């Protein structure tokens, strides 16, 4: 850069006078710092020519030529300091063995980190295969500093973690000298906020433990258990828990117990308690065999002189109780009294830990003791409702759920002492804005309703449904919906019914935005009341009709969604005329331009059709279906699914009320939807296509579908083959198979492949009915298996796969064995799709014929002199071994005893 260039002697002479100055020589040991990283980070000098539009800084770095892969396209600025040595041209003959290995590792890491996908795969394979040759020093010496770099991006750290994991698998015990360095680099991942990063860290520590053994891991972790830094102790506890899950809790337990009972420093005792807690969180029910020992290792810390240790011990016991539920109460007998004393003596975070432990131990007790401890704990919980600490409030809510759920807690205690204080402390606007606390409050409210009754809780929530704050209204509506869905409305009667409907309808009309919970509350209230909701339906219907005519799309969508939810309740109340009025209004809005609103309208129409029936439906389905056919071409997934379900409902209930020509139009539209991206849309299209084929008969539909097999577009042909199978399932296979087999005579590859694919789908769909047609299709499949075209044989193998599975146990072994004779020569195919289809067909033949015949086919090649032949036959044998190993025993060949080998196994030997 000319702005950062050094000043020449001529420029300095022009600036400074010649007299009075002397040029001093540089010291002999002076070496200027001109590393690439320093040049990149140099601060540019200010512009002197005036303002210029700044250009993006570009660093011209030479591409690094890597042997066998080619030049890497780029080096980032942050990479220059780590990979700067690769920019230097050196003669490899002048390098020592260690330097050469380090340079090779650096090149491989650069390919893995910055290379393209093929470069990354090749470099990763080379690194894995040559790990022992390169050595642990060279690999970890280059990878671990990069892994700890703060400038490393997430995807780069991910690939480097994979490098470490694969290197550990190959190096094994050779990595023992680098255990501590690897842990320092990987332990921060164990407490990362990203769960994928935590999973990667867990995998690396687990692989390291299995590679180097328990002694090396303990030796590496021991210095950090009483470290002065809280962060180091936390990561050490996490690492110790991972080691325990990898090598077995029983193996690590003595070390954990010694750390937890350490008398040297309270930091070690805290780390031990944390390790027990994390072991419980990772192993879950796996702690049960070691539960008593784990509890005993932290029991003494409940009375420790340091409150941090007491808190850690209580949290460890809470995690152990949660993991062991509903077993293991006898293991906690020794800690019940210290925990209860801690609840009485502590305040703040210490009290939260002890409360949490008691709360998770209570569900493990028998009902009598549950009731006793719950009654004792509830006053403490009510006192802490007013705590300002969010962590304490979260613990109180979780413990409250455990205590209220206890069998012996009296209902009067909940109604009189808990509910009023709970509503006053937690049903406030501040809680409604806190997402985490909101979920806990809703769970606790549902538990209180289950104990005290739905009416008692809903009576407290009704005023909140009319609150001025929208978040609190939404939260109250979510609670009402959950309580009514879980408990019903049998205890809601009289004035409370009126207040509930009035409050939910008010909240529904006052909602802003997409407040789904309010809609759920109103729908749950109408459904829970059942026939008792009839006096209020007119008011609800008026609100619905008004909102369906609203100018805002979200309002119209919510109204349509509510119609879909309350239509069954309206039909149960004999309000058919009201539903007809609503359906006419919905029919008029089928020209809706917003796809989300249109999808909701179609779902509402389907609910009305299912509720009132086809006979009383207004408008008639003969007028409704022609309006739906153009909507099937809509590309929006919600509209597609709702429209297909509505068409299928009509085709299933009243196919005779619609002309056959209209049904054919629907068939052509559904054919395109068989390739939809969303699986629910494809499944709906499959079922609806079957209803329509059953309604109008298979002949017209089948003729059109067989013509579609001749088109060039592959996706269209695949959808056609699926449709043919659906028609066969709906209208019986004998209506389709003759025409389908006749179409195979057409000397066109696409048509024949389409027929074979149709047969595969057909046998998959019709199941055991295929036993009546296996003899008819055998000559066709035989011809396809000897065709020269690879795809032809692949499709035939797929058809045999489904055919063999469909007729297994139906007495169709001879034709399947005949087809197996033609299938077996294809085992040496090299195309991935083809060999997978052939092997799957052989596995299906094994299900139909049994493992014995396949084993006899397989024995001839297991010891063949050609390696490629042996590989295929052993692959088939391994598949059989996994699928039917006991069935193979009777078919193993007999070998005569020899002088040095005895192959016979007598019954007495294996009985004993």
Tab-separated table of C-alpha atoms in Angstrom, residues 59-418:
chain	number	residue	atom	x	y	z
A	59	UNK	CA	-5.477	-9.435	0.189
A	60	UNK	CA	-3.624	-11.040	-2.672
A	61	UNK	CA	-2.472	-14.327	-1.269
A	62	UNK	CA	-1.023	-17.071	-3.397
A	63	UNK	CA	-3.019	-20.271	-3.645
A	64	UNK	CA	-1.509	-23.134	-1.725
A	65	UNK	CA	-0.731	-26.073	-3.955
A	66	UNK	CA	-1.578	-29.261	-2.106
A	67	UNK	CA	-0.510	-32.576	-3.502
A	68	UNK	CA	-3.249	-34.808	-4.839
A	69	UNK	CA	-6.075	-32.306	-4.433
A	70	UNK	CA	-5.053	-29.113	-6.189
A	71	UNK	CA	-4.864	-25.465	-5.175
A	72	UNK	CA	-7.143	-24.230	-2.417
A	73	UNK	CA	-9.152	-21.260	-3.613
A	74	UNK	CA	-8.684	-18.928	-0.656
A	75	UNK	CA	-7.152	-18.169	2.696
A	76	UNK	CA	-8.983	-15.958	5.146
A	77	UNK	CA	-7.188	-13.218	7.011
A	78	UNK	CA	-7.622	-15.084	10.282
A	79	UNK	CA	-5.990	-18.172	8.756
A	80	UNK	CA	-2.726	-16.524	7.778
A	81	UNK	CA	-1.232	-16.638	11.252
A	82	UNK	CA	-2.020	-20.343	11.668
A	83	UNK	CA	-1.249	-21.460	8.121
A	84	UNK	CA	1.403	-18.872	7.237
A	85	UNK	CA	4.097	-21.553	7.012
A	86	UNK	CA	2.350	-23.023	3.981
A	87	UNK	CA	2.945	-19.770	2.091
A	88	UNK	CA	6.673	-20.262	2.356
A	89	UNK	CA	8.349	-22.225	-0.433
A	90	UNK	CA	10.580	-24.798	1.230
A	91	UNK	CA	12.451	-27.849	0.078
A	92	UNK	CA	10.946	-30.836	1.854
A	93	UNK	CA	14.282	-32.644	1.745
A	94	UNK	CA	15.703	-30.015	4.096
A	95	UNK	CA	12.939	-30.549	6.679
A	96	UNK	CA	13.214	-32.920	9.594
A	97	UNK	CA	10.739	-35.768	10.015
A	98	UNK	CA	8.789	-33.890	12.670
A	99	UNK	CA	8.588	-30.709	10.588
A	100	UNK	CA	7.487	-32.676	7.536
A	101	UNK	CA	4.690	-34.374	9.492
A	102	UNK	CA	3.538	-31.053	10.946
A	103	UNK	CA	3.458	-29.528	7.478
A	104	UNK	CA	1.432	-32.454	6.134
A	105	UNK	CA	-1.051	-32.179	9.003
A	106	UNK	CA	-1.322	-28.444	8.431
A	107	UNK	CA	-2.100	-29.000	4.759
A	108	UNK	CA	-4.758	-31.603	5.583
A	109	UNK	CA	-6.348	-29.364	8.224
A	110	UNK	CA	-6.440	-26.488	5.730
A	111	UNK	CA	-8.227	-28.671	3.202
A	112	UNK	CA	-10.716	-29.835	5.830
A	113	UNK	CA	-11.358	-26.331	7.110
A	114	UNK	CA	-11.504	-24.250	3.926
A	115	UNK	CA	-11.745	-26.756	1.084
A	116	UNK	CA	-14.688	-27.751	-1.054
A	117	UNK	CA	-16.768	-30.788	-0.220
A	118	UNK	CA	-14.656	-33.275	-2.258
A	119	UNK	CA	-11.435	-31.781	-0.862
A	120	UNK	CA	-12.776	-31.978	2.683
A	121	UNK	CA	-13.818	-35.612	2.295
A	122	UNK	CA	-10.493	-36.648	0.776
A	123	UNK	CA	-8.513	-34.806	3.445
A	124	UNK	CA	-10.653	-36.224	6.267
A	125	UNK	CA	-10.146	-39.741	4.915
A	126	UNK	CA	-6.398	-39.181	4.601
A	127	UNK	CA	-6.182	-37.767	8.120
A	128	UNK	CA	-8.073	-40.750	9.533
A	129	UNK	CA	-6.114	-43.413	7.664
A	130	UNK	CA	-2.701	-41.852	8.343
A	131	UNK	CA	-3.354	-40.825	11.944
A	132	UNK	CA	-0.944	-43.392	13.399
A	133	UNK	CA	1.704	-42.587	10.806
A	134	UNK	CA	1.512	-38.839	11.428
A	135	UNK	CA	1.434	-39.262	15.188
A	136	UNK	CA	-0.477	-37.646	18.030
A	137	UNK	CA	2.054	-34.835	18.503
A	138	UNK	CA	1.726	-33.545	14.954
A	139	UNK	CA	-2.079	-33.846	14.795
A	140	UNK	CA	-3.034	-32.403	18.158
A	141	UNK	CA	-0.246	-29.814	18.043
A	142	UNK	CA	-1.872	-28.237	14.971
A	143	UNK	CA	-5.592	-28.911	15.569
A	144	UNK	CA	-6.005	-27.990	19.246
A	145	UNK	CA	-4.732	-24.370	18.942
A	146	UNK	CA	-7.151	-23.851	16.056
A	147	UNK	CA	-9.991	-25.363	18.049
A	148	UNK	CA	-9.370	-22.901	20.898
A	149	UNK	CA	-9.166	-19.895	18.603
A	150	UNK	CA	-11.803	-17.234	19.267
A	151	UNK	CA	-12.011	-16.429	15.551
A	152	UNK	CA	-13.169	-19.933	14.637
A	153	UNK	CA	-16.666	-20.092	13.150
A	154	UNK	CA	-19.215	-22.687	14.200
A	155	UNK	CA	-19.035	-24.844	11.072
A	156	UNK	CA	-15.216	-24.759	11.158
A	157	UNK	CA	-15.179	-25.811	14.797
A	158	UNK	CA	-17.573	-28.617	13.911
A	159	UNK	CA	-15.251	-30.134	11.281
A	160	UNK	CA	-12.228	-29.781	13.555
A	161	UNK	CA	-14.092	-31.588	16.331
A	162	UNK	CA	-14.723	-34.383	13.833
A	163	UNK	CA	-10.991	-34.459	13.080
A	164	UNK	CA	-10.171	-34.860	16.789
A	165	UNK	CA	-12.795	-37.581	17.225
A	166	UNK	CA	-11.621	-39.657	14.280
A	167	UNK	CA	-7.987	-39.215	15.227
A	168	UNK	CA	-8.738	-40.481	18.733
A	169	UNK	CA	-10.408	-43.588	17.329
A	170	UNK	CA	-7.277	-44.417	15.342
A	171	UNK	CA	-4.641	-43.352	17.846
A	172	UNK	CA	-6.114	-45.023	20.925
A	173	UNK	CA	-3.661	-45.157	23.802
A	174	UNK	CA	-1.128	-43.098	21.829
A	175	UNK	CA	-3.136	-39.987	22.746
A	176	UNK	CA	-2.459	-40.318	26.498
A	177	UNK	CA	0.184	-37.631	26.477
A	178	UNK	CA	-2.307	-35.076	25.159
A	179	UNK	CA	-5.302	-35.798	27.389
A	180	UNK	CA	-5.101	-32.561	29.362
A	181	UNK	CA	-4.633	-30.407	26.230
A	182	UNK	CA	-7.612	-32.075	24.558
A	183	UNK	CA	-9.763	-31.558	27.640
A	184	UNK	CA	-8.800	-27.879	27.864
A	185	UNK	CA	-9.863	-27.425	24.238
A	186	UNK	CA	-13.051	-29.499	24.381
A	187	UNK	CA	-14.436	-28.867	27.884
A	188	UNK	CA	-15.922	-25.440	26.980
A	189	UNK	CA	-18.136	-27.230	24.462
A	190	UNK	CA	-19.768	-29.174	27.308
A	191	UNK	CA	-21.393	-25.987	28.668
A	192	UNK	CA	-22.055	-24.304	25.320
A	193	UNK	CA	-25.511	-22.804	24.769
A	194	UNK	CA	-25.851	-24.692	21.490
A	195	UNK	CA	-26.991	-28.261	22.111
A	196	UNK	CA	-25.222	-29.523	18.992
A	197	UNK	CA	-21.946	-28.127	20.326
A	198	UNK	CA	-22.631	-29.842	23.663
A	199	UNK	CA	-23.271	-33.125	21.857
A	200	UNK	CA	-19.988	-32.788	19.980
A	201	UNK	CA	-18.067	-32.097	23.195
A	202	UNK	CA	-19.751	-35.060	24.868
A	203	UNK	CA	-18.749	-37.305	21.964
A	204	UNK	CA	-15.098	-36.192	22.039
A	205	UNK	CA	-14.698	-36.648	25.808
A	206	UNK	CA	-16.412	-40.019	25.607
A	207	UNK	CA	-14.123	-41.176	22.761
A	208	UNK	CA	-11.085	-39.878	24.650
A	209	UNK	CA	-12.094	-41.795	27.782
A	210	UNK	CA	-12.467	-45.052	25.881
A	211	UNK	CA	-9.179	-44.490	24.052
A	212	UNK	CA	-6.880	-43.645	26.981
A	213	UNK	CA	-8.619	-45.342	29.902
A	214	UNK	CA	-9.821	-44.275	33.330
A	215	UNK	CA	-6.393	-43.752	34.916
A	216	UNK	CA	-5.278	-41.217	32.317
A	217	UNK	CA	-8.577	-39.315	32.514
A	218	UNK	CA	-8.485	-39.142	36.312
A	219	UNK	CA	-4.887	-37.977	36.241
A	220	UNK	CA	-5.791	-35.206	33.808
A	221	UNK	CA	-8.908	-34.068	35.686
A	222	UNK	CA	-7.469	-34.300	39.219
A	223	UNK	CA	-5.593	-30.934	39.249
A	224	UNK	CA	-8.720	-29.004	38.231
A	225	UNK	CA	-11.242	-30.307	40.763
A	226	UNK	CA	-10.156	-27.734	43.349
A	227	UNK	CA	-9.134	-25.000	40.903
A	228	UNK	CA	-9.690	-21.450	42.090
A	229	UNK	CA	-11.583	-20.515	38.910
A	230	UNK	CA	-15.312	-21.302	39.039
A	231	UNK	CA	-15.441	-21.802	35.260
A	232	UNK	CA	-12.705	-24.457	35.318
A	233	UNK	CA	-14.392	-26.378	38.147
A	234	UNK	CA	-17.721	-26.317	36.304
A	235	UNK	CA	-16.266	-27.706	33.082
A	236	UNK	CA	-14.299	-30.310	35.051
A	237	UNK	CA	-17.493	-31.535	36.716
A	238	UNK	CA	-19.185	-31.855	33.316
A	239	UNK	CA	-16.195	-33.747	31.908
A	240	UNK	CA	-16.144	-36.081	34.905
A	241	UNK	CA	-19.826	-36.890	34.355
A	242	UNK	CA	-19.175	-37.701	30.692
A	243	UNK	CA	-16.297	-39.981	31.686
A	244	UNK	CA	-18.625	-41.757	34.125
A	245	UNK	CA	-21.258	-42.386	31.463
A	246	UNK	CA	-18.620	-43.565	28.973
A	247	UNK	CA	-16.648	-45.919	31.231
A	248	UNK	CA	-19.369	-46.835	33.695
A	249	UNK	CA	-20.546	-45.094	36.836
A	250	UNK	CA	-19.176	-47.878	39.017
A	251	UNK	CA	-15.649	-47.371	37.703
A	252	UNK	CA	-15.608	-43.601	38.328
A	253	UNK	CA	-17.593	-43.674	41.577
A	254	UNK	CA	-14.610	-44.102	43.951
A	255	UNK	CA	-12.917	-41.018	42.508
A	256	UNK	CA	-16.141	-38.999	42.619
A	257	UNK	CA	-16.735	-40.044	46.227
A	258	UNK	CA	-13.195	-39.053	47.193
A	259	UNK	CA	-13.566	-35.650	45.528
A	260	UNK	CA	-16.982	-35.026	47.120
A	261	UNK	CA	-15.618	-35.888	50.602
A	262	UNK	CA	-12.363	-33.983	50.236
A	263	UNK	CA	-11.160	-32.259	53.397
A	264	UNK	CA	-8.537	-30.087	51.719
A	265	UNK	CA	-10.710	-27.503	49.965
A	266	UNK	CA	-14.405	-26.715	49.697
A	267	UNK	CA	-13.905	-26.210	45.946
A	268	UNK	CA	-13.252	-29.943	45.523
A	269	UNK	CA	-16.403	-30.850	47.476
A	270	UNK	CA	-18.449	-28.505	45.286
A	271	UNK	CA	-16.979	-30.088	42.132
A	272	UNK	CA	-17.794	-33.569	43.428
A	273	UNK	CA	-21.407	-32.627	44.156
A	274	UNK	CA	-21.709	-31.034	40.729
A	275	UNK	CA	-20.269	-34.151	39.111
A	276	UNK	CA	-22.919	-36.298	40.841
A	277	UNK	CA	-25.601	-33.933	39.610
A	278	UNK	CA	-24.393	-34.071	36.001
A	279	UNK	CA	-24.040	-37.861	36.152
A	280	UNK	CA	-27.706	-38.080	37.094
A	281	UNK	CA	-28.690	-35.709	34.294
A	282	UNK	CA	-26.758	-37.730	31.694
A	283	UNK	CA	-27.399	-41.293	32.850
A	284	UNK	CA	-31.046	-40.823	33.939
A	285	UNK	CA	-32.365	-44.244	35.039
A	286	UNK	CA	-28.840	-45.656	34.680
A	287	UNK	CA	-28.034	-44.319	38.163
A	288	UNK	CA	-30.396	-46.799	39.850
A	289	UNK	CA	-27.766	-49.555	40.453
A	290	UNK	CA	-25.454	-46.957	42.061
A	291	UNK	CA	-28.109	-44.728	43.627
A	292	UNK	CA	-27.331	-45.407	47.281
A	293	UNK	CA	-23.589	-44.903	46.776
A	294	UNK	CA	-24.141	-41.642	44.902
A	295	UNK	CA	-26.502	-40.364	47.603
A	296	UNK	CA	-24.047	-41.290	50.351
A	297	UNK	CA	-21.207	-39.501	48.551
A	298	UNK	CA	-22.985	-36.118	48.827
A	299	UNK	CA	-25.060	-36.664	51.975
A	300	UNK	CA	-22.395	-35.284	54.302
A	301	UNK	CA	-22.153	-32.069	52.273
A	302	UNK	CA	-25.709	-31.072	53.288
A	303	UNK	CA	-24.211	-29.876	56.582
A	304	UNK	CA	-21.050	-28.376	55.117
A	305	UNK	CA	-19.785	-25.104	56.572
A	306	UNK	CA	-19.814	-23.463	53.115
A	307	UNK	CA	-23.247	-22.611	51.717
A	308	UNK	CA	-22.119	-23.077	48.096
A	309	UNK	CA	-21.266	-26.704	48.852
A	310	UNK	CA	-24.601	-27.248	50.646
A	311	UNK	CA	-26.467	-25.836	47.653
A	312	UNK	CA	-24.537	-28.028	45.210
A	313	UNK	CA	-25.244	-31.137	47.320
A	314	UNK	CA	-28.977	-30.376	47.486
A	315	UNK	CA	-29.129	-29.862	43.705
A	316	UNK	CA	-27.292	-33.167	43.210
A	317	UNK	CA	-29.865	-34.983	45.341
A	318	UNK	CA	-32.679	-33.314	43.392
A	319	UNK	CA	-31.160	-34.516	40.106
A	320	UNK	CA	-30.728	-38.048	41.496
A	321	UNK	CA	-34.356	-38.165	42.675
A	322	UNK	CA	-35.602	-36.877	39.319
A	323	UNK	CA	-33.524	-39.448	37.433
A	324	UNK	CA	-34.548	-42.365	39.663
A	325	UNK	CA	-38.302	-41.638	39.694
A	326	UNK	CA	-40.468	-43.476	40.559
A	327	UNK	CA	-38.005	-45.815	42.323
A	328	UNK	CA	-35.319	-45.546	44.971
A	329	UNK	CA	-36.965	-43.862	47.959
A	330	UNK	CA	-35.079	-46.204	50.325
A	331	UNK	CA	-31.774	-44.705	49.116
A	332	UNK	CA	-32.851	-41.230	50.272
A	333	UNK	CA	-33.817	-42.210	53.851
A	334	UNK	CA	-30.564	-40.880	55.273
A	335	UNK	CA	-30.923	-37.418	53.722
A	336	UNK	CA	-34.601	-36.665	54.415
A	337	UNK	CA	-33.978	-35.138	57.848
A	338	UNK	CA	-30.991	-32.964	56.740
A	339	UNK	CA	-32.993	-31.757	53.747
A	340	UNK	CA	-35.985	-30.856	55.889
A	341	UNK	CA	-33.759	-29.020	58.363
A	342	UNK	CA	-32.194	-27.151	55.429
A	343	UNK	CA	-35.654	-26.055	54.233
A	344	UNK	CA	-36.317	-24.568	57.665
A	345	UNK	CA	-32.926	-22.889	58.070
A	346	UNK	CA	-32.075	-21.520	54.616
A	347	UNK	CA	-33.287	-18.563	52.615
A	348	UNK	CA	-32.661	-17.416	49.047
A	349	UNK	CA	-30.859	-19.687	46.608
A	350	UNK	CA	-29.970	-22.181	49.324
A	351	UNK	CA	-33.651	-22.612	50.171
A	352	UNK	CA	-34.433	-23.041	46.467
A	353	UNK	CA	-31.971	-25.947	46.206
A	354	UNK	CA	-33.300	-27.707	49.316
A	355	UNK	CA	-36.903	-27.171	48.238
A	356	UNK	CA	-36.111	-28.644	44.846
A	357	UNK	CA	-34.576	-31.732	46.439
A	358	UNK	CA	-37.556	-32.265	48.747
A	359	UNK	CA	-39.974	-31.649	45.885
A	360	UNK	CA	-38.445	-34.375	43.716
A	361	UNK	CA	-38.149	-36.877	46.580
A	362	UNK	CA	-41.829	-36.547	47.616
A	363	UNK	CA	-43.200	-38.350	44.487
A	364	UNK	CA	-41.012	-41.367	45.324
A	365	UNK	CA	-42.727	-41.908	48.706
A	366	UNK	CA	-45.803	-43.964	49.494
A	367	UNK	CA	-49.105	-41.972	49.638
A	368	UNK	CA	-49.120	-41.615	53.434
A	369	UNK	CA	-45.674	-40.030	53.605
A	370	UNK	CA	-46.373	-37.984	50.470
A	371	UNK	CA	-49.337	-36.341	52.188
A	372	UNK	CA	-47.365	-35.616	55.367
A	373	UNK	CA	-44.398	-33.974	53.668
A	374	UNK	CA	-46.593	-32.116	51.161
A	375	UNK	CA	-48.662	-30.547	53.953
A	376	UNK	CA	-45.458	-29.457	55.672
A	377	UNK	CA	-43.895	-27.994	52.528
A	378	UNK	CA	-46.957	-26.132	51.190
A	379	UNK	CA	-46.794	-23.288	53.791
A	380	UNK	CA	-43.144	-22.689	52.866
A	381	UNK	CA	-44.092	-22.578	49.192
A	382	UNK	CA	-46.939	-20.136	49.839
A	383	UNK	CA	-44.543	-17.914	51.771
A	384	UNK	CA	-42.085	-17.913	48.865
A	385	UNK	CA	-44.752	-17.019	46.273
A	386	UNK	CA	-43.825	-13.365	46.825
A	387	UNK	CA	-40.101	-13.880	46.257
A	388	UNK	CA	-38.472	-11.426	43.865
A	389	UNK	CA	-35.919	-13.974	42.627
A	390	UNK	CA	-37.036	-15.561	39.338
A	391	UNK	CA	-34.966	-18.693	40.009
A	392	UNK	CA	-36.698	-19.154	43.356
A	393	UNK	CA	-40.119	-18.662	41.771
A	394	UNK	CA	-39.329	-21.273	39.117
A	395	UNK	CA	-38.304	-23.800	41.779
A	396	UNK	CA	-41.409	-23.008	43.831
A	397	UNK	CA	-43.655	-23.666	40.837
A	398	UNK	CA	-42.007	-27.000	40.055
A	399	UNK	CA	-42.150	-28.138	43.701
A	400	UNK	CA	-45.754	-26.974	43.964
A	401	UNK	CA	-46.710	-29.289	41.113
A	402	UNK	CA	-45.030	-32.216	42.875
A	403	UNK	CA	-46.699	-31.484	46.213
A	404	UNK	CA	-50.182	-30.792	44.864
A	405	UNK	CA	-50.071	-34.026	42.910
A	406	UNK	CA	-49.527	-36.022	46.108
A	407	UNK	CA	-52.418	-38.338	46.932
A	408	UNK	CA	-53.081	-37.269	50.518
A	409	UNK	CA	-53.145	-33.468	50.152
A	410	UNK	CA	-56.652	-32.254	51.169
A	411	UNK	CA	-58.653	-30.287	48.595
A	412	UNK	CA	-59.613	-27.693	51.227
A	413	UNK	CA	-55.928	-26.815	51.743
A	414	UNK	CA	-55.510	-26.168	48.031
A	415	UNK	CA	-58.701	-24.130	47.650
A	416	UNK	CA	-58.385	-22.039	50.794
A	417	UNK	CA	-54.631	-21.558	51.260
A	418	UNK	CA	-52.901	-22.114	47.941
